[in-house]
Structures are given as C-alpha cells and as structure tokens.
C-alpha cells in the first residue's frame, strides 16, 4: 500500500482546509516529509487518514479522504490551547507521510498593504494603478492565479494587473523564455515571490495535465484560471487550408476544454474541504465570439464555440463552486498582434491593401478606431476591470462580458 498519498490529490484537500478555516486564500507547498528545516516552534498538525479512506481498489477515495481530513483538522484546532493555524501539516496513511508548508498572503513579500486591507482607494489616473484596479485589489489579493498565454499581449497585461493587485500568478506559455522574463521582472520589482513561469502547450492534454500536477504540488491549488492563449489565422473560406483551420480550432477551442477539464478537477478537489470557497475560470474570448468576422471564420467559429463551452461548463461546475465566464474584448490595437512593426496586423493590412485608400500604418489604425463608438482600441486595463467584476460577483456564471467600446452589443 505505498504511493497512495500523492500531492496532486492531497495538497488541494489540505489547501481547502485553510480556505475554509480562514475564508481567505493560502499557499500550500509540498515540503520534505521530515521537515527538519522548518521552524520547530511553528504550529504543526499531524492528520492521520484511516484505512477507510481507501477505496475498493486500494486507491484513495477522494470524498472519504476529504471528510477524514476535515474531521482531523477540526479536532486538532479544537485541541490546541488557542486556535492557532499550523504552518506545517503532515498527512499520514499506513506507512506513508506527506508534509505541506502553509503560508498566507501576508507571507508574499511586496503586496501593497492597501491590497491586504482591502482599502477602497479611489481610481488613479496612473495607467499602472488603473491596470491593477487597486480600488478593487482586495478581490484578488493573495489569491493564486494562472494565466495561459501570459508571456505577451493581453495575457501579459492580465499577469501584470493581477500581480500589482497582490495575487500570485503562474505565467503559463509555450514561450517559456518570455514567461520567465516577465516572472523575473515582477519578482524583482516586488522584492518577493509574485509570479512563476510554467511551460505549457494548451492544445496538448498531457502538457496541460502535467501543468496542473505541478501547480498542485507547488501551491496546493488555484483560485482563478484565465484561459487566454489564442491565435489568429485569417483566411477566406474558399481558400484557407484545413491545417490552419484545425490549428486555430485546437488552440482556441479544444484547449479551453483541456484547461477546464484538468483545472476544473484541481479546483473541485480543493473545494471538497472548502465548500464555501468560490473559484473562477475565465475565458478570454473576443468580440468575434459575438459577431461573425469576414475572412476570419476559423477564429470567429472557435470563439463562438468557446461561449458554448463556457455556458455548458458553467452549468456543470457550479456544483463545485466554480464560476465560468468569458470576457469578449475588442481589438487590442496597442498590443503586439496589431502593432508589431514587422508582422503586426497594421503592417499586414497596409501591405495587402485590405483597408481601401490607406497609405500608412496610421491610416489603417484610424480605420479600425473609427469602427468603435468609443473611438479607441481595448486596453489591458479595460479587460482587468471586467476580470475583477467577474471574480467579485458571486451571483453570476456562464456569461460573456463584452469589453469592446460599444462595437458589439448583446441581444
Ligand atoms: N489582440 C486582440 O486584438 C484581441 C482582441 C480580442 C480578443 N483577443 C484574444 O486575447 C487572447 C490573447 O491574444 P493576444 O492578441 O494578446 O495574443 P498574442 O499573440 O499577443 O499572445 C498570445 C500568447 O499565447 C501564447 N500561446 C500561443 N499558443 C499557445 C499554446 N498552444 N500554448 C500555450 N501558449 C500559447 C503565445 O506564446 C503568446 O505568448 C486570445 O485568446 C485572443 O483571441 C485578442
């Protein structure tokens, strides 16, 4: 009966105990089982699992293990001279033992005090402050978030906004070097542990599953998953090759299923011991998920389909305290997709003559700005405000929130 206890299963259950006890987030990291390096004076709970936590096949029964851990945790809390939460938790079953070091958001250096206190700071004119939505920072302060495609573009904006508001952020991207660079920058600026890069191909199930296993062992779970990675391969329905069409479908549509499946399992597991804790899966969709896009059917189709998944998963995952919503931004004209001086869409559209009469990149940009009632492209700050609303809102799921300056409107 060895190797029944594994971090993928146990760490989220332990994290849930803390979410439930404090009604706030926590970091639960797998630690060395002897834990000799830990402060001996720090409170330590030893939680035994009875043999009845084993299922018929000799594997751990998740529901039984969750119930046993909750009972043992409650007894340990009640048994102390005063109710002090432990910094180290050990879980035993037969001859096996796993240990977890537990820390709260206050142990993440660099979180602005206002964020922890939840002070309602007035909205600042400073772009960085607007991006971090400091007035609402308490919504995510200390929470553990994952942003796919976080190395650049909207993803990097979301990573920066969450980190500035006191969250710990996994930057998950195929471009590991870019993700590491951003994590290093944020950690150096905060003087602490604010972000961590993780390599993933969101359209590959084994890669997605391995990422969530890594996260379970490193922080015990997550509070917010932002499924942002996405690609565009524009093309006429009469001309586009099947390979490009399938690639867009895989990265924008199938990948959301993989993220919701493996991320949802982790969130649901954590919820077993934290039945009041709500978590979020947020899909970064597009205004093209609400309205067709000429010669861009693979993209618009994948985004329309994404909303079908959001609505369907929302109906199912509500039973696990997981809200599932989408944000549908307008064009991020300042982002690399549009503004890259070599391969950005402004340059491409100028060269292909897509915008009649345009003689410069500025002409192409003005053409797209004129399509928006509010006269400009979407920014990271616009998306962050929608994200904070979704996380803060406890009475909505399965929705698509446009952030498009009035360019698309819901029926
Ligand atoms: N840029 C816009 O105008 C715009 C508008 C509306 C919606 N969106 C949506 O926002 C999201 C981000 O778009 P962006 O323009 O910021 O993109 P981007 O091209 O600037 O960045 C995308 C990031 O995703 C990563 N990525 C791509 N495929 C991946 C994969 N298979 N696995 C892991 N990582 C992968 C890339 O390495 C990159 O870091 C997309 O879902 C997109 O559809 C963008």
Short mmCIF file of C-alpha atoms and ligand atoms in Angstrom, two decimals:
data_model
loop_
_atom_site.label_atom_id
_atom_site.label_comp_id
_atom_site.label_asym_id
_atom_site.label_seq_id
_atom_site.Cartn_x
_atom_site.Cartn_y
_atom_site.Cartn_z
CA UNK A 1 0.00 0.00 0.00
CA UNK A 2 2.66 2.53 -0.99
CA UNK A 3 2.31 5.70 -3.03
CA UNK A 4 -1.35 6.14 -2.25
CA UNK A 5 -0.68 9.65 -0.97
CA UNK A 6 0.31 11.97 -3.81
CA UNK A 7 0.48 15.75 -3.91
CA UNK A 8 -1.91 16.09 -6.85
CA UNK A 9 -4.64 14.70 -4.59
CA UNK A 10 -3.64 15.62 -1.05
CA UNK A 11 -2.29 19.18 -1.46
CA UNK A 12 -5.60 20.59 -2.78
CA UNK A 13 -7.50 18.90 0.05
CA UNK A 14 -5.11 20.46 2.58
CA UNK A 15 -5.39 23.86 0.88
CA UNK A 16 -9.16 23.59 1.10
CA UNK A 17 -8.92 23.16 4.91
CA UNK A 18 -7.25 26.57 5.13
CA UNK A 19 -9.57 28.27 2.64
CA UNK A 20 -12.44 27.08 4.78
CA UNK A 21 -10.91 27.98 8.15
CA UNK A 22 -9.79 31.49 7.18
CA UNK A 23 -12.25 32.32 4.37
CA UNK A 24 -9.14 33.62 2.62
CA UNK A 25 -6.51 32.26 0.24
CA UNK A 26 -3.42 30.28 1.22
CA UNK A 27 -0.30 28.82 -0.34
CA UNK A 28 0.22 25.14 0.41
CA UNK A 29 3.58 23.82 -0.80
CA UNK A 30 4.76 20.23 -0.69
CA UNK A 31 7.60 20.05 1.84
CA UNK A 32 10.20 17.49 2.85
CA UNK A 33 8.49 14.84 4.94
CA UNK A 34 10.95 15.11 7.86
CA UNK A 35 10.53 18.90 7.72
CA UNK A 36 13.56 19.31 9.97
CA UNK A 37 14.29 22.59 8.26
CA UNK A 38 11.04 24.07 9.48
CA UNK A 39 10.79 26.31 12.47
CA UNK A 40 10.29 23.84 15.31
CA UNK A 41 8.27 26.41 17.24
CA UNK A 42 5.76 26.86 14.44
CA UNK A 43 2.48 25.06 14.93
CA UNK A 44 2.32 21.69 13.21
CA UNK A 45 -0.71 19.48 12.70
CA UNK A 46 -0.42 15.74 12.08
CA UNK A 47 -3.52 14.47 10.34
CA UNK A 48 -3.95 10.69 10.17
CA UNK A 49 -6.06 9.15 7.43
CA UNK A 50 -7.86 5.94 8.43
CA UNK A 51 -7.79 2.85 6.22
CA UNK A 52 -11.45 3.58 5.49
CA UNK A 53 -10.18 6.44 3.26
CA UNK A 54 -9.08 3.76 0.81
CA UNK A 55 -11.44 2.68 -1.93
CA UNK A 56 -12.04 -0.87 -3.12
CA UNK A 57 -9.02 -0.81 -5.48
CA UNK A 58 -6.65 0.30 -2.71
CA UNK A 59 -6.53 3.85 -4.11
CA UNK A 60 -7.51 6.85 -2.03
CA UNK A 61 -11.23 7.64 -2.07
CA UNK A 62 -11.32 11.41 -2.54
CA UNK A 63 -14.59 12.04 -0.73
CA UNK A 64 -13.66 9.80 2.22
CA UNK A 65 -10.19 11.35 2.45
CA UNK A 66 -11.68 14.86 2.41
CA UNK A 67 -14.12 14.01 5.20
CA UNK A 68 -11.39 12.38 7.31
CA UNK A 69 -9.02 15.32 6.85
CA UNK A 70 -11.75 17.78 7.79
CA UNK A 71 -12.53 15.84 10.95
CA UNK A 72 -8.86 15.50 11.94
CA UNK A 73 -8.18 19.18 11.22
CA UNK A 74 -11.19 20.27 13.26
CA UNK A 75 -10.07 18.06 16.17
CA UNK A 76 -6.51 19.44 16.02
CA UNK A 77 -7.79 23.01 16.02
CA UNK A 78 -10.11 22.35 18.94
CA UNK A 79 -7.36 20.50 20.86
CA UNK A 80 -4.91 23.40 20.98
CA UNK A 81 -4.71 25.83 23.89
CA UNK A 82 -5.88 28.52 21.47
CA UNK A 83 -6.98 28.22 17.87
CA UNK A 84 -3.70 28.69 16.01
CA UNK A 85 -3.45 27.58 12.41
CA UNK A 86 -0.40 25.45 11.71
CA UNK A 87 2.49 26.39 9.42
CA UNK A 88 3.14 22.75 8.66
CA UNK A 89 0.65 19.95 8.03
CA UNK A 90 1.58 16.29 7.85
CA UNK A 91 -0.79 13.72 6.43
CA UNK A 92 -0.33 10.03 7.30
CA UNK A 93 -1.77 6.84 5.92
CA UNK A 94 -0.27 3.50 6.95
CA UNK A 95 3.49 3.90 6.49
CA UNK A 96 3.19 6.87 4.12
CA UNK A 97 3.54 10.53 5.03
CA UNK A 98 3.31 13.81 3.09
CA UNK A 99 4.16 17.22 4.51
CA UNK A 100 3.00 20.68 3.44
CA UNK A 101 4.26 24.13 4.38
CA UNK A 102 1.41 26.61 4.63
CA UNK A 103 1.60 30.35 4.28
CA UNK A 104 -0.95 33.11 3.90
CA UNK A 105 -0.95 36.05 1.54
CA UNK A 106 0.82 38.18 4.14
CA UNK A 107 3.88 35.99 3.60
CA UNK A 108 4.13 37.01 -0.04
CA UNK A 109 6.50 39.96 0.17
CA UNK A 110 5.64 43.09 -1.72
CA UNK A 111 1.85 43.01 -1.54
CA UNK A 112 0.72 46.60 -1.07
CA UNK A 113 -0.77 46.99 2.44
CA UNK A 114 -3.82 48.62 0.87
CA UNK A 115 -4.38 45.45 -1.10
CA UNK A 116 -4.41 43.30 2.02
CA UNK A 117 -6.56 45.69 3.95
CA UNK A 118 -8.95 45.89 1.07
CA UNK A 119 -8.95 49.66 1.31
CA UNK A 120 -11.13 51.23 -1.35
CA UNK A 121 -8.58 53.52 -2.94
CA UNK A 122 -10.04 55.91 -5.46
CA UNK A 123 -9.25 55.18 -9.09
CA UNK A 124 -5.97 56.76 -10.05
CA UNK A 125 -5.17 58.45 -13.33
CA UNK A 126 -1.89 56.49 -13.41
CA UNK A 127 -2.15 53.73 -16.05
CA UNK A 128 -0.33 51.21 -13.85
CA UNK A 129 -2.72 51.82 -10.99
CA UNK A 130 -5.70 51.61 -13.31
CA UNK A 131 -4.36 48.31 -14.60
CA UNK A 132 -4.05 46.90 -11.12
CA UNK A 133 -7.51 48.25 -10.26
CA UNK A 134 -6.14 49.00 -6.81
CA UNK A 135 -9.56 50.15 -5.68
CA UNK A 136 -10.65 46.55 -6.06
CA UNK A 137 -7.34 44.88 -5.27
CA UNK A 138 -8.78 43.01 -2.30
CA UNK A 139 -10.74 40.94 -4.78
CA UNK A 140 -7.59 39.06 -5.80
CA UNK A 141 -5.02 39.92 -3.12
CA UNK A 142 -3.24 36.77 -2.01
CA UNK A 143 -5.14 34.62 -4.47
CA UNK A 144 -3.34 32.17 -6.69
CA UNK A 145 -4.00 32.71 -10.40
CA UNK A 146 -2.98 31.08 -13.67
CA UNK A 147 -2.88 32.97 -16.98
CA UNK A 148 -2.33 30.95 -20.15
CA UNK A 149 -0.57 32.79 -22.95
CA UNK A 150 0.71 35.09 -20.22
CA UNK A 151 4.07 35.89 -21.80
CA UNK A 152 2.81 38.68 -24.06
CA UNK A 153 -0.20 40.64 -25.31
CA UNK A 154 -3.44 40.62 -23.30
CA UNK A 155 -2.07 37.73 -21.21
CA UNK A 156 0.93 39.78 -20.04
CA UNK A 157 -1.39 42.71 -19.26
CA UNK A 158 -3.54 40.43 -17.11
CA UNK A 159 -0.48 38.97 -15.37
CA UNK A 160 0.82 42.45 -14.56
CA UNK A 161 -2.57 43.64 -13.34
CA UNK A 162 -3.08 40.62 -11.07
CA UNK A 163 0.46 40.81 -9.66
CA UNK A 164 0.11 44.54 -8.96
CA UNK A 165 -3.07 43.75 -7.02
CA UNK A 166 -1.33 41.24 -4.79
CA UNK A 167 -2.09 37.92 -6.47
CA UNK A 168 0.48 35.18 -7.03
CA UNK A 169 0.42 34.42 -10.76
CA UNK A 170 1.51 31.42 -12.81
CA UNK A 171 2.55 32.65 -16.25
CA UNK A 172 1.80 29.64 -18.48
CA UNK A 173 3.02 29.81 -22.04
CA UNK A 174 4.65 27.89 -24.88
CA UNK A 175 7.17 30.70 -24.89
CA UNK A 176 8.87 29.71 -21.63
CA UNK A 177 11.70 32.22 -22.06
CA UNK A 178 9.18 35.06 -22.39
CA UNK A 179 7.20 33.82 -19.38
CA UNK A 180 10.39 33.56 -17.29
CA UNK A 181 11.47 37.03 -18.28
CA UNK A 182 8.16 38.51 -17.16
CA UNK A 183 8.19 36.48 -13.89
CA UNK A 184 11.75 37.64 -13.14
CA UNK A 185 10.78 41.24 -13.78
CA UNK A 186 7.73 41.08 -11.50
CA UNK A 187 9.59 39.23 -8.74
CA UNK A 188 12.48 41.70 -8.85
CA UNK A 189 10.13 44.69 -8.78
CA UNK A 190 8.17 43.34 -5.80
CA UNK A 191 11.23 42.03 -3.99
CA UNK A 192 9.44 38.76 -3.42
CA UNK A 193 7.58 35.86 -4.86
CA UNK A 194 4.88 37.22 -7.10
CA UNK A 195 4.97 35.13 -10.28
CA UNK A 196 6.22 31.80 -11.58
CA UNK A 197 6.70 30.72 -15.20
CA UNK A 198 5.38 27.38 -16.39
CA UNK A 199 5.80 25.80 -19.80
CA UNK A 200 2.64 24.50 -21.46
CA UNK A 201 1.11 23.77 -24.82
CA UNK A 202 -2.57 24.35 -24.09
CA UNK A 203 -3.67 22.19 -27.02
CA UNK A 204 -1.79 19.12 -25.72
CA UNK A 205 -3.64 17.20 -23.00
CA UNK A 206 -0.55 15.61 -21.43
CA UNK A 207 1.10 19.02 -21.18
CA UNK A 208 -1.98 20.61 -19.60
CA UNK A 209 -2.36 17.74 -17.09
CA UNK A 210 1.33 17.95 -16.12
CA UNK A 211 1.00 21.70 -15.55
CA UNK A 212 -1.86 21.28 -13.08
CA UNK A 213 0.03 18.47 -11.26
CA UNK A 214 2.97 20.83 -10.89
CA UNK A 215 0.69 23.56 -9.53
CA UNK A 216 -0.99 21.20 -7.04
CA UNK A 217 2.40 20.37 -5.52
CA UNK A 218 3.71 23.95 -5.59
CA UNK A 219 0.77 25.95 -4.18
CA UNK A 220 -1.86 23.33 -3.34
CA UNK A 221 -4.27 24.73 -5.89
CA UNK A 222 -5.63 27.85 -7.52
CA UNK A 223 -8.36 30.43 -7.16
CA UNK A 224 -8.51 31.87 -10.68
CA UNK A 225 -7.77 30.36 -14.09
CA UNK A 226 -7.60 32.76 -17.02
CA UNK A 227 -7.69 30.83 -20.31
CA UNK A 228 -6.20 33.48 -22.58
CA UNK A 229 -3.81 31.78 -25.03
CA UNK A 230 -5.19 32.13 -28.52
CA UNK A 231 -4.13 32.53 -32.14
CA UNK A 232 -5.45 34.02 -35.37
CA UNK A 233 -5.03 32.53 -38.84
CA UNK A 234 -7.24 34.69 -41.05
CA UNK A 235 -8.34 33.38 -44.43
CA UNK A 236 -11.17 33.12 -46.92
CA UNK A 237 -13.47 30.11 -46.54
CA UNK A 238 -12.82 29.50 -50.25
CA UNK A 239 -9.05 29.43 -49.82
CA UNK A 240 -7.99 28.50 -46.29
CA UNK A 241 -6.18 25.21 -45.87
CA UNK A 242 -7.59 22.70 -43.43
CA UNK A 243 -4.40 22.61 -41.37
CA UNK A 244 -4.67 26.31 -40.43
CA UNK A 245 -8.35 25.91 -39.67
CA UNK A 246 -7.67 22.96 -37.35
CA UNK A 247 -4.77 24.72 -35.64
CA UNK A 248 -6.97 27.68 -34.70
CA UNK A 249 -9.70 25.30 -33.51
CA UNK A 250 -7.19 23.34 -31.40
CA UNK A 251 -5.64 26.35 -29.66
CA UNK A 252 -8.75 28.49 -29.22
CA UNK A 253 -11.48 25.89 -28.75
CA UNK A 254 -10.19 22.41 -27.82
CA UNK A 255 -7.62 23.88 -25.42
CA UNK A 256 -10.36 25.52 -23.35
CA UNK A 257 -11.87 22.08 -22.83
CA UNK A 258 -8.47 20.74 -21.69
CA UNK A 259 -7.90 23.66 -19.31
CA UNK A 260 -11.41 23.40 -17.87
CA UNK A 261 -11.09 19.62 -17.52
CA UNK A 262 -7.76 19.46 -15.69
CA UNK A 263 -8.02 22.84 -13.98
CA UNK A 264 -11.60 22.06 -13.00
CA UNK A 265 -10.51 18.78 -11.38
CA UNK A 266 -7.99 20.65 -9.25
CA UNK A 267 -10.50 23.35 -8.23
CA UNK A 268 -13.16 20.73 -7.47
CA UNK A 269 -10.75 18.73 -5.32
CA UNK A 270 -9.79 21.77 -3.28
CA UNK A 271 -13.48 22.55 -2.85
CA UNK A 272 -14.11 19.20 -1.15
CA UNK A 273 -12.61 20.57 2.04
CA UNK A 274 -13.69 24.21 1.36
CA UNK A 275 -17.39 24.01 0.49
CA UNK A 276 -17.92 27.79 0.76
CA UNK A 277 -14.94 28.88 -1.37
CA UNK A 278 -15.78 30.14 -4.88
CA UNK A 279 -13.28 29.96 -7.72
CA UNK A 280 -13.25 31.21 -11.30
CA UNK A 281 -12.44 30.00 -14.77
CA UNK A 282 -12.40 32.97 -17.14
CA UNK A 283 -12.07 32.57 -20.89
CA UNK A 284 -10.61 35.47 -22.84
CA UNK A 285 -12.92 35.35 -25.83
CA UNK A 286 -13.36 38.20 -28.36
CA UNK A 287 -15.94 40.46 -29.91
CA UNK A 288 -15.57 37.92 -32.75
CA UNK A 289 -17.27 35.41 -30.46
CA UNK A 290 -20.42 37.54 -30.63
CA UNK A 291 -20.43 38.57 -34.30
CA UNK A 292 -19.04 36.92 -37.45
CA UNK A 293 -15.70 38.08 -38.86
CA UNK A 294 -15.20 38.38 -42.62
CA UNK A 295 -12.45 36.08 -43.97
CA UNK A 296 -11.67 35.07 -40.41
CA UNK A 297 -14.13 32.21 -39.93
CA UNK A 298 -11.76 29.81 -38.17
CA UNK A 299 -11.18 32.41 -35.47
CA UNK A 300 -14.79 33.58 -35.09
CA UNK A 301 -16.06 29.99 -35.15
CA UNK A 302 -13.63 28.96 -32.41
CA UNK A 303 -14.70 31.93 -30.29
CA UNK A 304 -18.46 31.32 -30.81
CA UNK A 305 -17.84 27.68 -29.85
CA UNK A 306 -15.89 28.84 -26.81
CA UNK A 307 -19.01 30.54 -25.48
CA UNK A 308 -20.95 27.29 -25.89
CA UNK A 309 -18.33 25.59 -23.73
CA UNK A 310 -18.42 28.43 -21.17
CA UNK A 311 -22.19 28.13 -20.81
CA UNK A 312 -22.14 24.32 -20.64
CA UNK A 313 -19.22 24.04 -18.22
CA UNK A 314 -20.79 26.77 -16.05
CA UNK A 315 -23.92 24.64 -15.66
CA UNK A 316 -21.90 21.62 -14.56
CA UNK A 317 -19.13 23.20 -12.49
CA UNK A 318 -21.46 25.36 -10.39
CA UNK A 319 -21.87 22.23 -8.25
CA UNK A 320 -18.16 22.56 -7.40
CA UNK A 321 -18.28 26.27 -6.60
CA UNK A 322 -16.57 27.15 -9.89
CA UNK A 323 -17.91 30.11 -11.87
CA UNK A 324 -17.18 30.01 -15.60
CA UNK A 325 -17.41 33.23 -17.60
CA UNK A 326 -15.95 34.87 -20.69
CA UNK A 327 -14.63 38.34 -21.47
CA UNK A 328 -15.07 39.49 -25.08
CA UNK A 329 -12.58 42.29 -25.76
CA UNK A 330 -12.41 44.50 -28.82
CA UNK A 331 -9.19 44.92 -30.77
CA UNK A 332 -6.08 45.45 -28.62
CA UNK A 333 -4.61 47.94 -31.09
CA UNK A 334 -1.58 48.72 -28.88
CA UNK A 335 -0.73 45.03 -28.41
CA UNK A 336 1.81 43.04 -30.41
CA UNK A 337 -0.79 41.28 -32.57
CA UNK A 338 -1.70 44.63 -34.15
CA UNK A 339 1.30 46.86 -33.53
CA UNK A 340 4.31 44.59 -34.09
CA UNK A 341 6.36 46.63 -36.59
CA UNK A 342 7.27 43.56 -38.69
CA UNK A 343 4.40 41.08 -38.56
CA UNK A 344 1.62 43.08 -36.86
CA UNK A 345 -1.82 43.32 -38.46
CA UNK A 346 -1.41 47.06 -39.19
CA UNK A 347 1.60 46.33 -41.41
CA UNK A 348 -0.04 43.25 -42.94
CA UNK A 349 -3.25 45.12 -43.77
CA UNK A 350 -1.32 48.06 -45.18
CA UNK A 351 0.71 45.78 -47.46
CA UNK A 352 -2.26 43.68 -48.57
CA UNK A 353 -4.42 46.72 -49.34
CA UNK A 354 -7.18 45.43 -47.06
CA UNK A 355 -8.06 48.98 -45.97
CA UNK A 356 -9.04 50.96 -49.09
CA UNK A 357 -7.02 54.17 -49.53
CA UNK A 358 -4.74 53.56 -46.53
CA UNK A 359 -1.24 54.91 -47.19
CA UNK A 360 0.32 54.36 -43.75
CA UNK A 361 0.02 52.32 -40.59
CA UNK A 362 -1.65 55.37 -39.01
CA UNK A 363 -4.34 55.27 -41.72
CA UNK A 364 -5.02 51.58 -41.02
CA UNK A 365 -5.22 52.25 -37.29
CA UNK A 366 -7.62 55.19 -37.80
CA UNK A 367 -9.85 52.93 -39.92
CA UNK A 368 -10.18 50.41 -37.08
CA UNK A 369 -10.60 53.05 -34.39
CA UNK A 370 -13.45 54.61 -36.40
CA UNK A 371 -15.37 51.31 -36.15
CA UNK A 372 -15.57 51.68 -32.35
CA UNK A 373 -18.25 54.00 -30.93
CA UNK A 374 -15.80 54.93 -28.17
CA UNK A 375 -13.11 55.66 -30.76
CA UNK A 376 -10.22 53.54 -29.49
CA UNK A 377 -8.96 50.00 -29.10
CA UNK A 378 -9.31 47.88 -25.95
CA UNK A 379 -6.54 48.04 -23.35
CA UNK A 380 -5.29 45.73 -20.62
CA UNK A 381 -6.90 48.00 -18.02
CA UNK A 382 -10.30 47.62 -19.70
CA UNK A 383 -10.00 43.83 -19.53
CA UNK A 384 -8.81 43.94 -15.90
CA UNK A 385 -11.91 45.85 -14.81
CA UNK A 386 -14.08 43.11 -16.33
CA UNK A 387 -11.97 40.42 -14.68
CA UNK A 388 -12.28 41.99 -11.22
CA UNK A 389 -16.02 42.32 -11.69
CA UNK A 390 -16.31 38.62 -12.58
CA UNK A 391 -14.23 37.48 -9.60
CA UNK A 392 -16.04 39.81 -7.20
CA UNK A 393 -19.52 38.88 -8.45
CA UNK A 394 -20.82 35.86 -6.54
CA UNK A 395 -24.17 35.63 -8.30
CA UNK A 396 -23.38 35.16 -11.98
CA UNK A 397 -21.97 32.39 -14.14
CA UNK A 398 -21.97 31.33 -17.80
CA UNK A 399 -21.87 34.91 -19.07
CA UNK A 400 -19.99 36.67 -21.87
CA UNK A 401 -18.94 40.19 -20.93
CA UNK A 402 -18.17 42.48 -23.88
CA UNK A 403 -15.31 44.97 -23.39
CA UNK A 404 -15.45 46.49 -26.85
CA UNK A 405 -16.21 50.20 -26.56
CA UNK A 406 -19.73 49.60 -27.88
CA UNK A 407 -18.55 47.89 -31.08
CA UNK A 408 -20.64 44.81 -30.32
CA UNK A 409 -23.73 44.69 -28.14
CA UNK A 410 -25.56 41.77 -26.59
CA UNK A 411 -29.01 40.86 -27.83
N1 LIG B 1 -5.23 41.18 -29.76
C1 LIG B 1 -6.50 41.46 -29.96
O1 LIG B 1 -6.87 42.43 -30.64
C2 LIG B 1 -7.56 40.57 -29.33
C3 LIG B 1 -8.88 41.01 -29.34
C4 LIG B 1 -9.86 40.22 -28.73
C5 LIG B 1 -9.51 39.03 -28.15
N2 LIG B 1 -8.21 38.61 -28.16
C6 LIG B 1 -7.91 37.33 -27.52
O2 LIG B 1 -6.99 37.56 -26.46
C7 LIG B 1 -6.16 36.42 -26.28
C8 LIG B 1 -4.72 36.86 -26.34
O3 LIG B 1 -4.49 37.44 -27.60
P1 LIG B 1 -3.22 38.37 -27.90
O4 LIG B 1 -3.54 39.17 -29.08
O5 LIG B 1 -2.80 39.02 -26.65
O6 LIG B 1 -2.18 37.24 -28.36
P2 LIG B 1 -0.60 37.30 -28.58
O7 LIG B 1 -0.35 36.61 -29.87
O8 LIG B 1 -0.05 38.67 -28.38
O9 LIG B 1 -0.08 36.37 -27.37
C9 LIG B 1 -0.54 35.04 -27.27
C10 LIG B 1 0.32 34.30 -26.25
O10 LIG B 1 -0.17 32.96 -26.21
C11 LIG B 1 0.92 32.04 -26.33
N3 LIG B 1 0.43 30.81 -26.99
C12 LIG B 1 0.01 30.66 -28.27
N4 LIG B 1 -0.33 29.39 -28.50
C13 LIG B 1 -0.11 28.71 -27.34
C14 LIG B 1 -0.27 27.35 -26.95
N5 LIG B 1 -0.69 26.41 -27.81
N6 LIG B 1 0.04 27.01 -25.68
C15 LIG B 1 0.49 27.94 -24.81
N7 LIG B 1 0.67 29.24 -25.12
C16 LIG B 1 0.37 29.61 -26.37
C17 LIG B 1 1.95 32.78 -27.17
O11 LIG B 1 3.25 32.25 -26.97
C18 LIG B 1 1.79 34.22 -26.67
O12 LIG B 1 2.62 34.48 -25.56
C19 LIG B 1 -6.56 35.44 -27.40
O13 LIG B 1 -7.44 34.47 -26.90
C20 LIG B 1 -7.24 36.32 -28.41
O14 LIG B 1 -8.15 35.62 -29.20
C21 LIG B 1 -7.22 39.37 -28.73
#
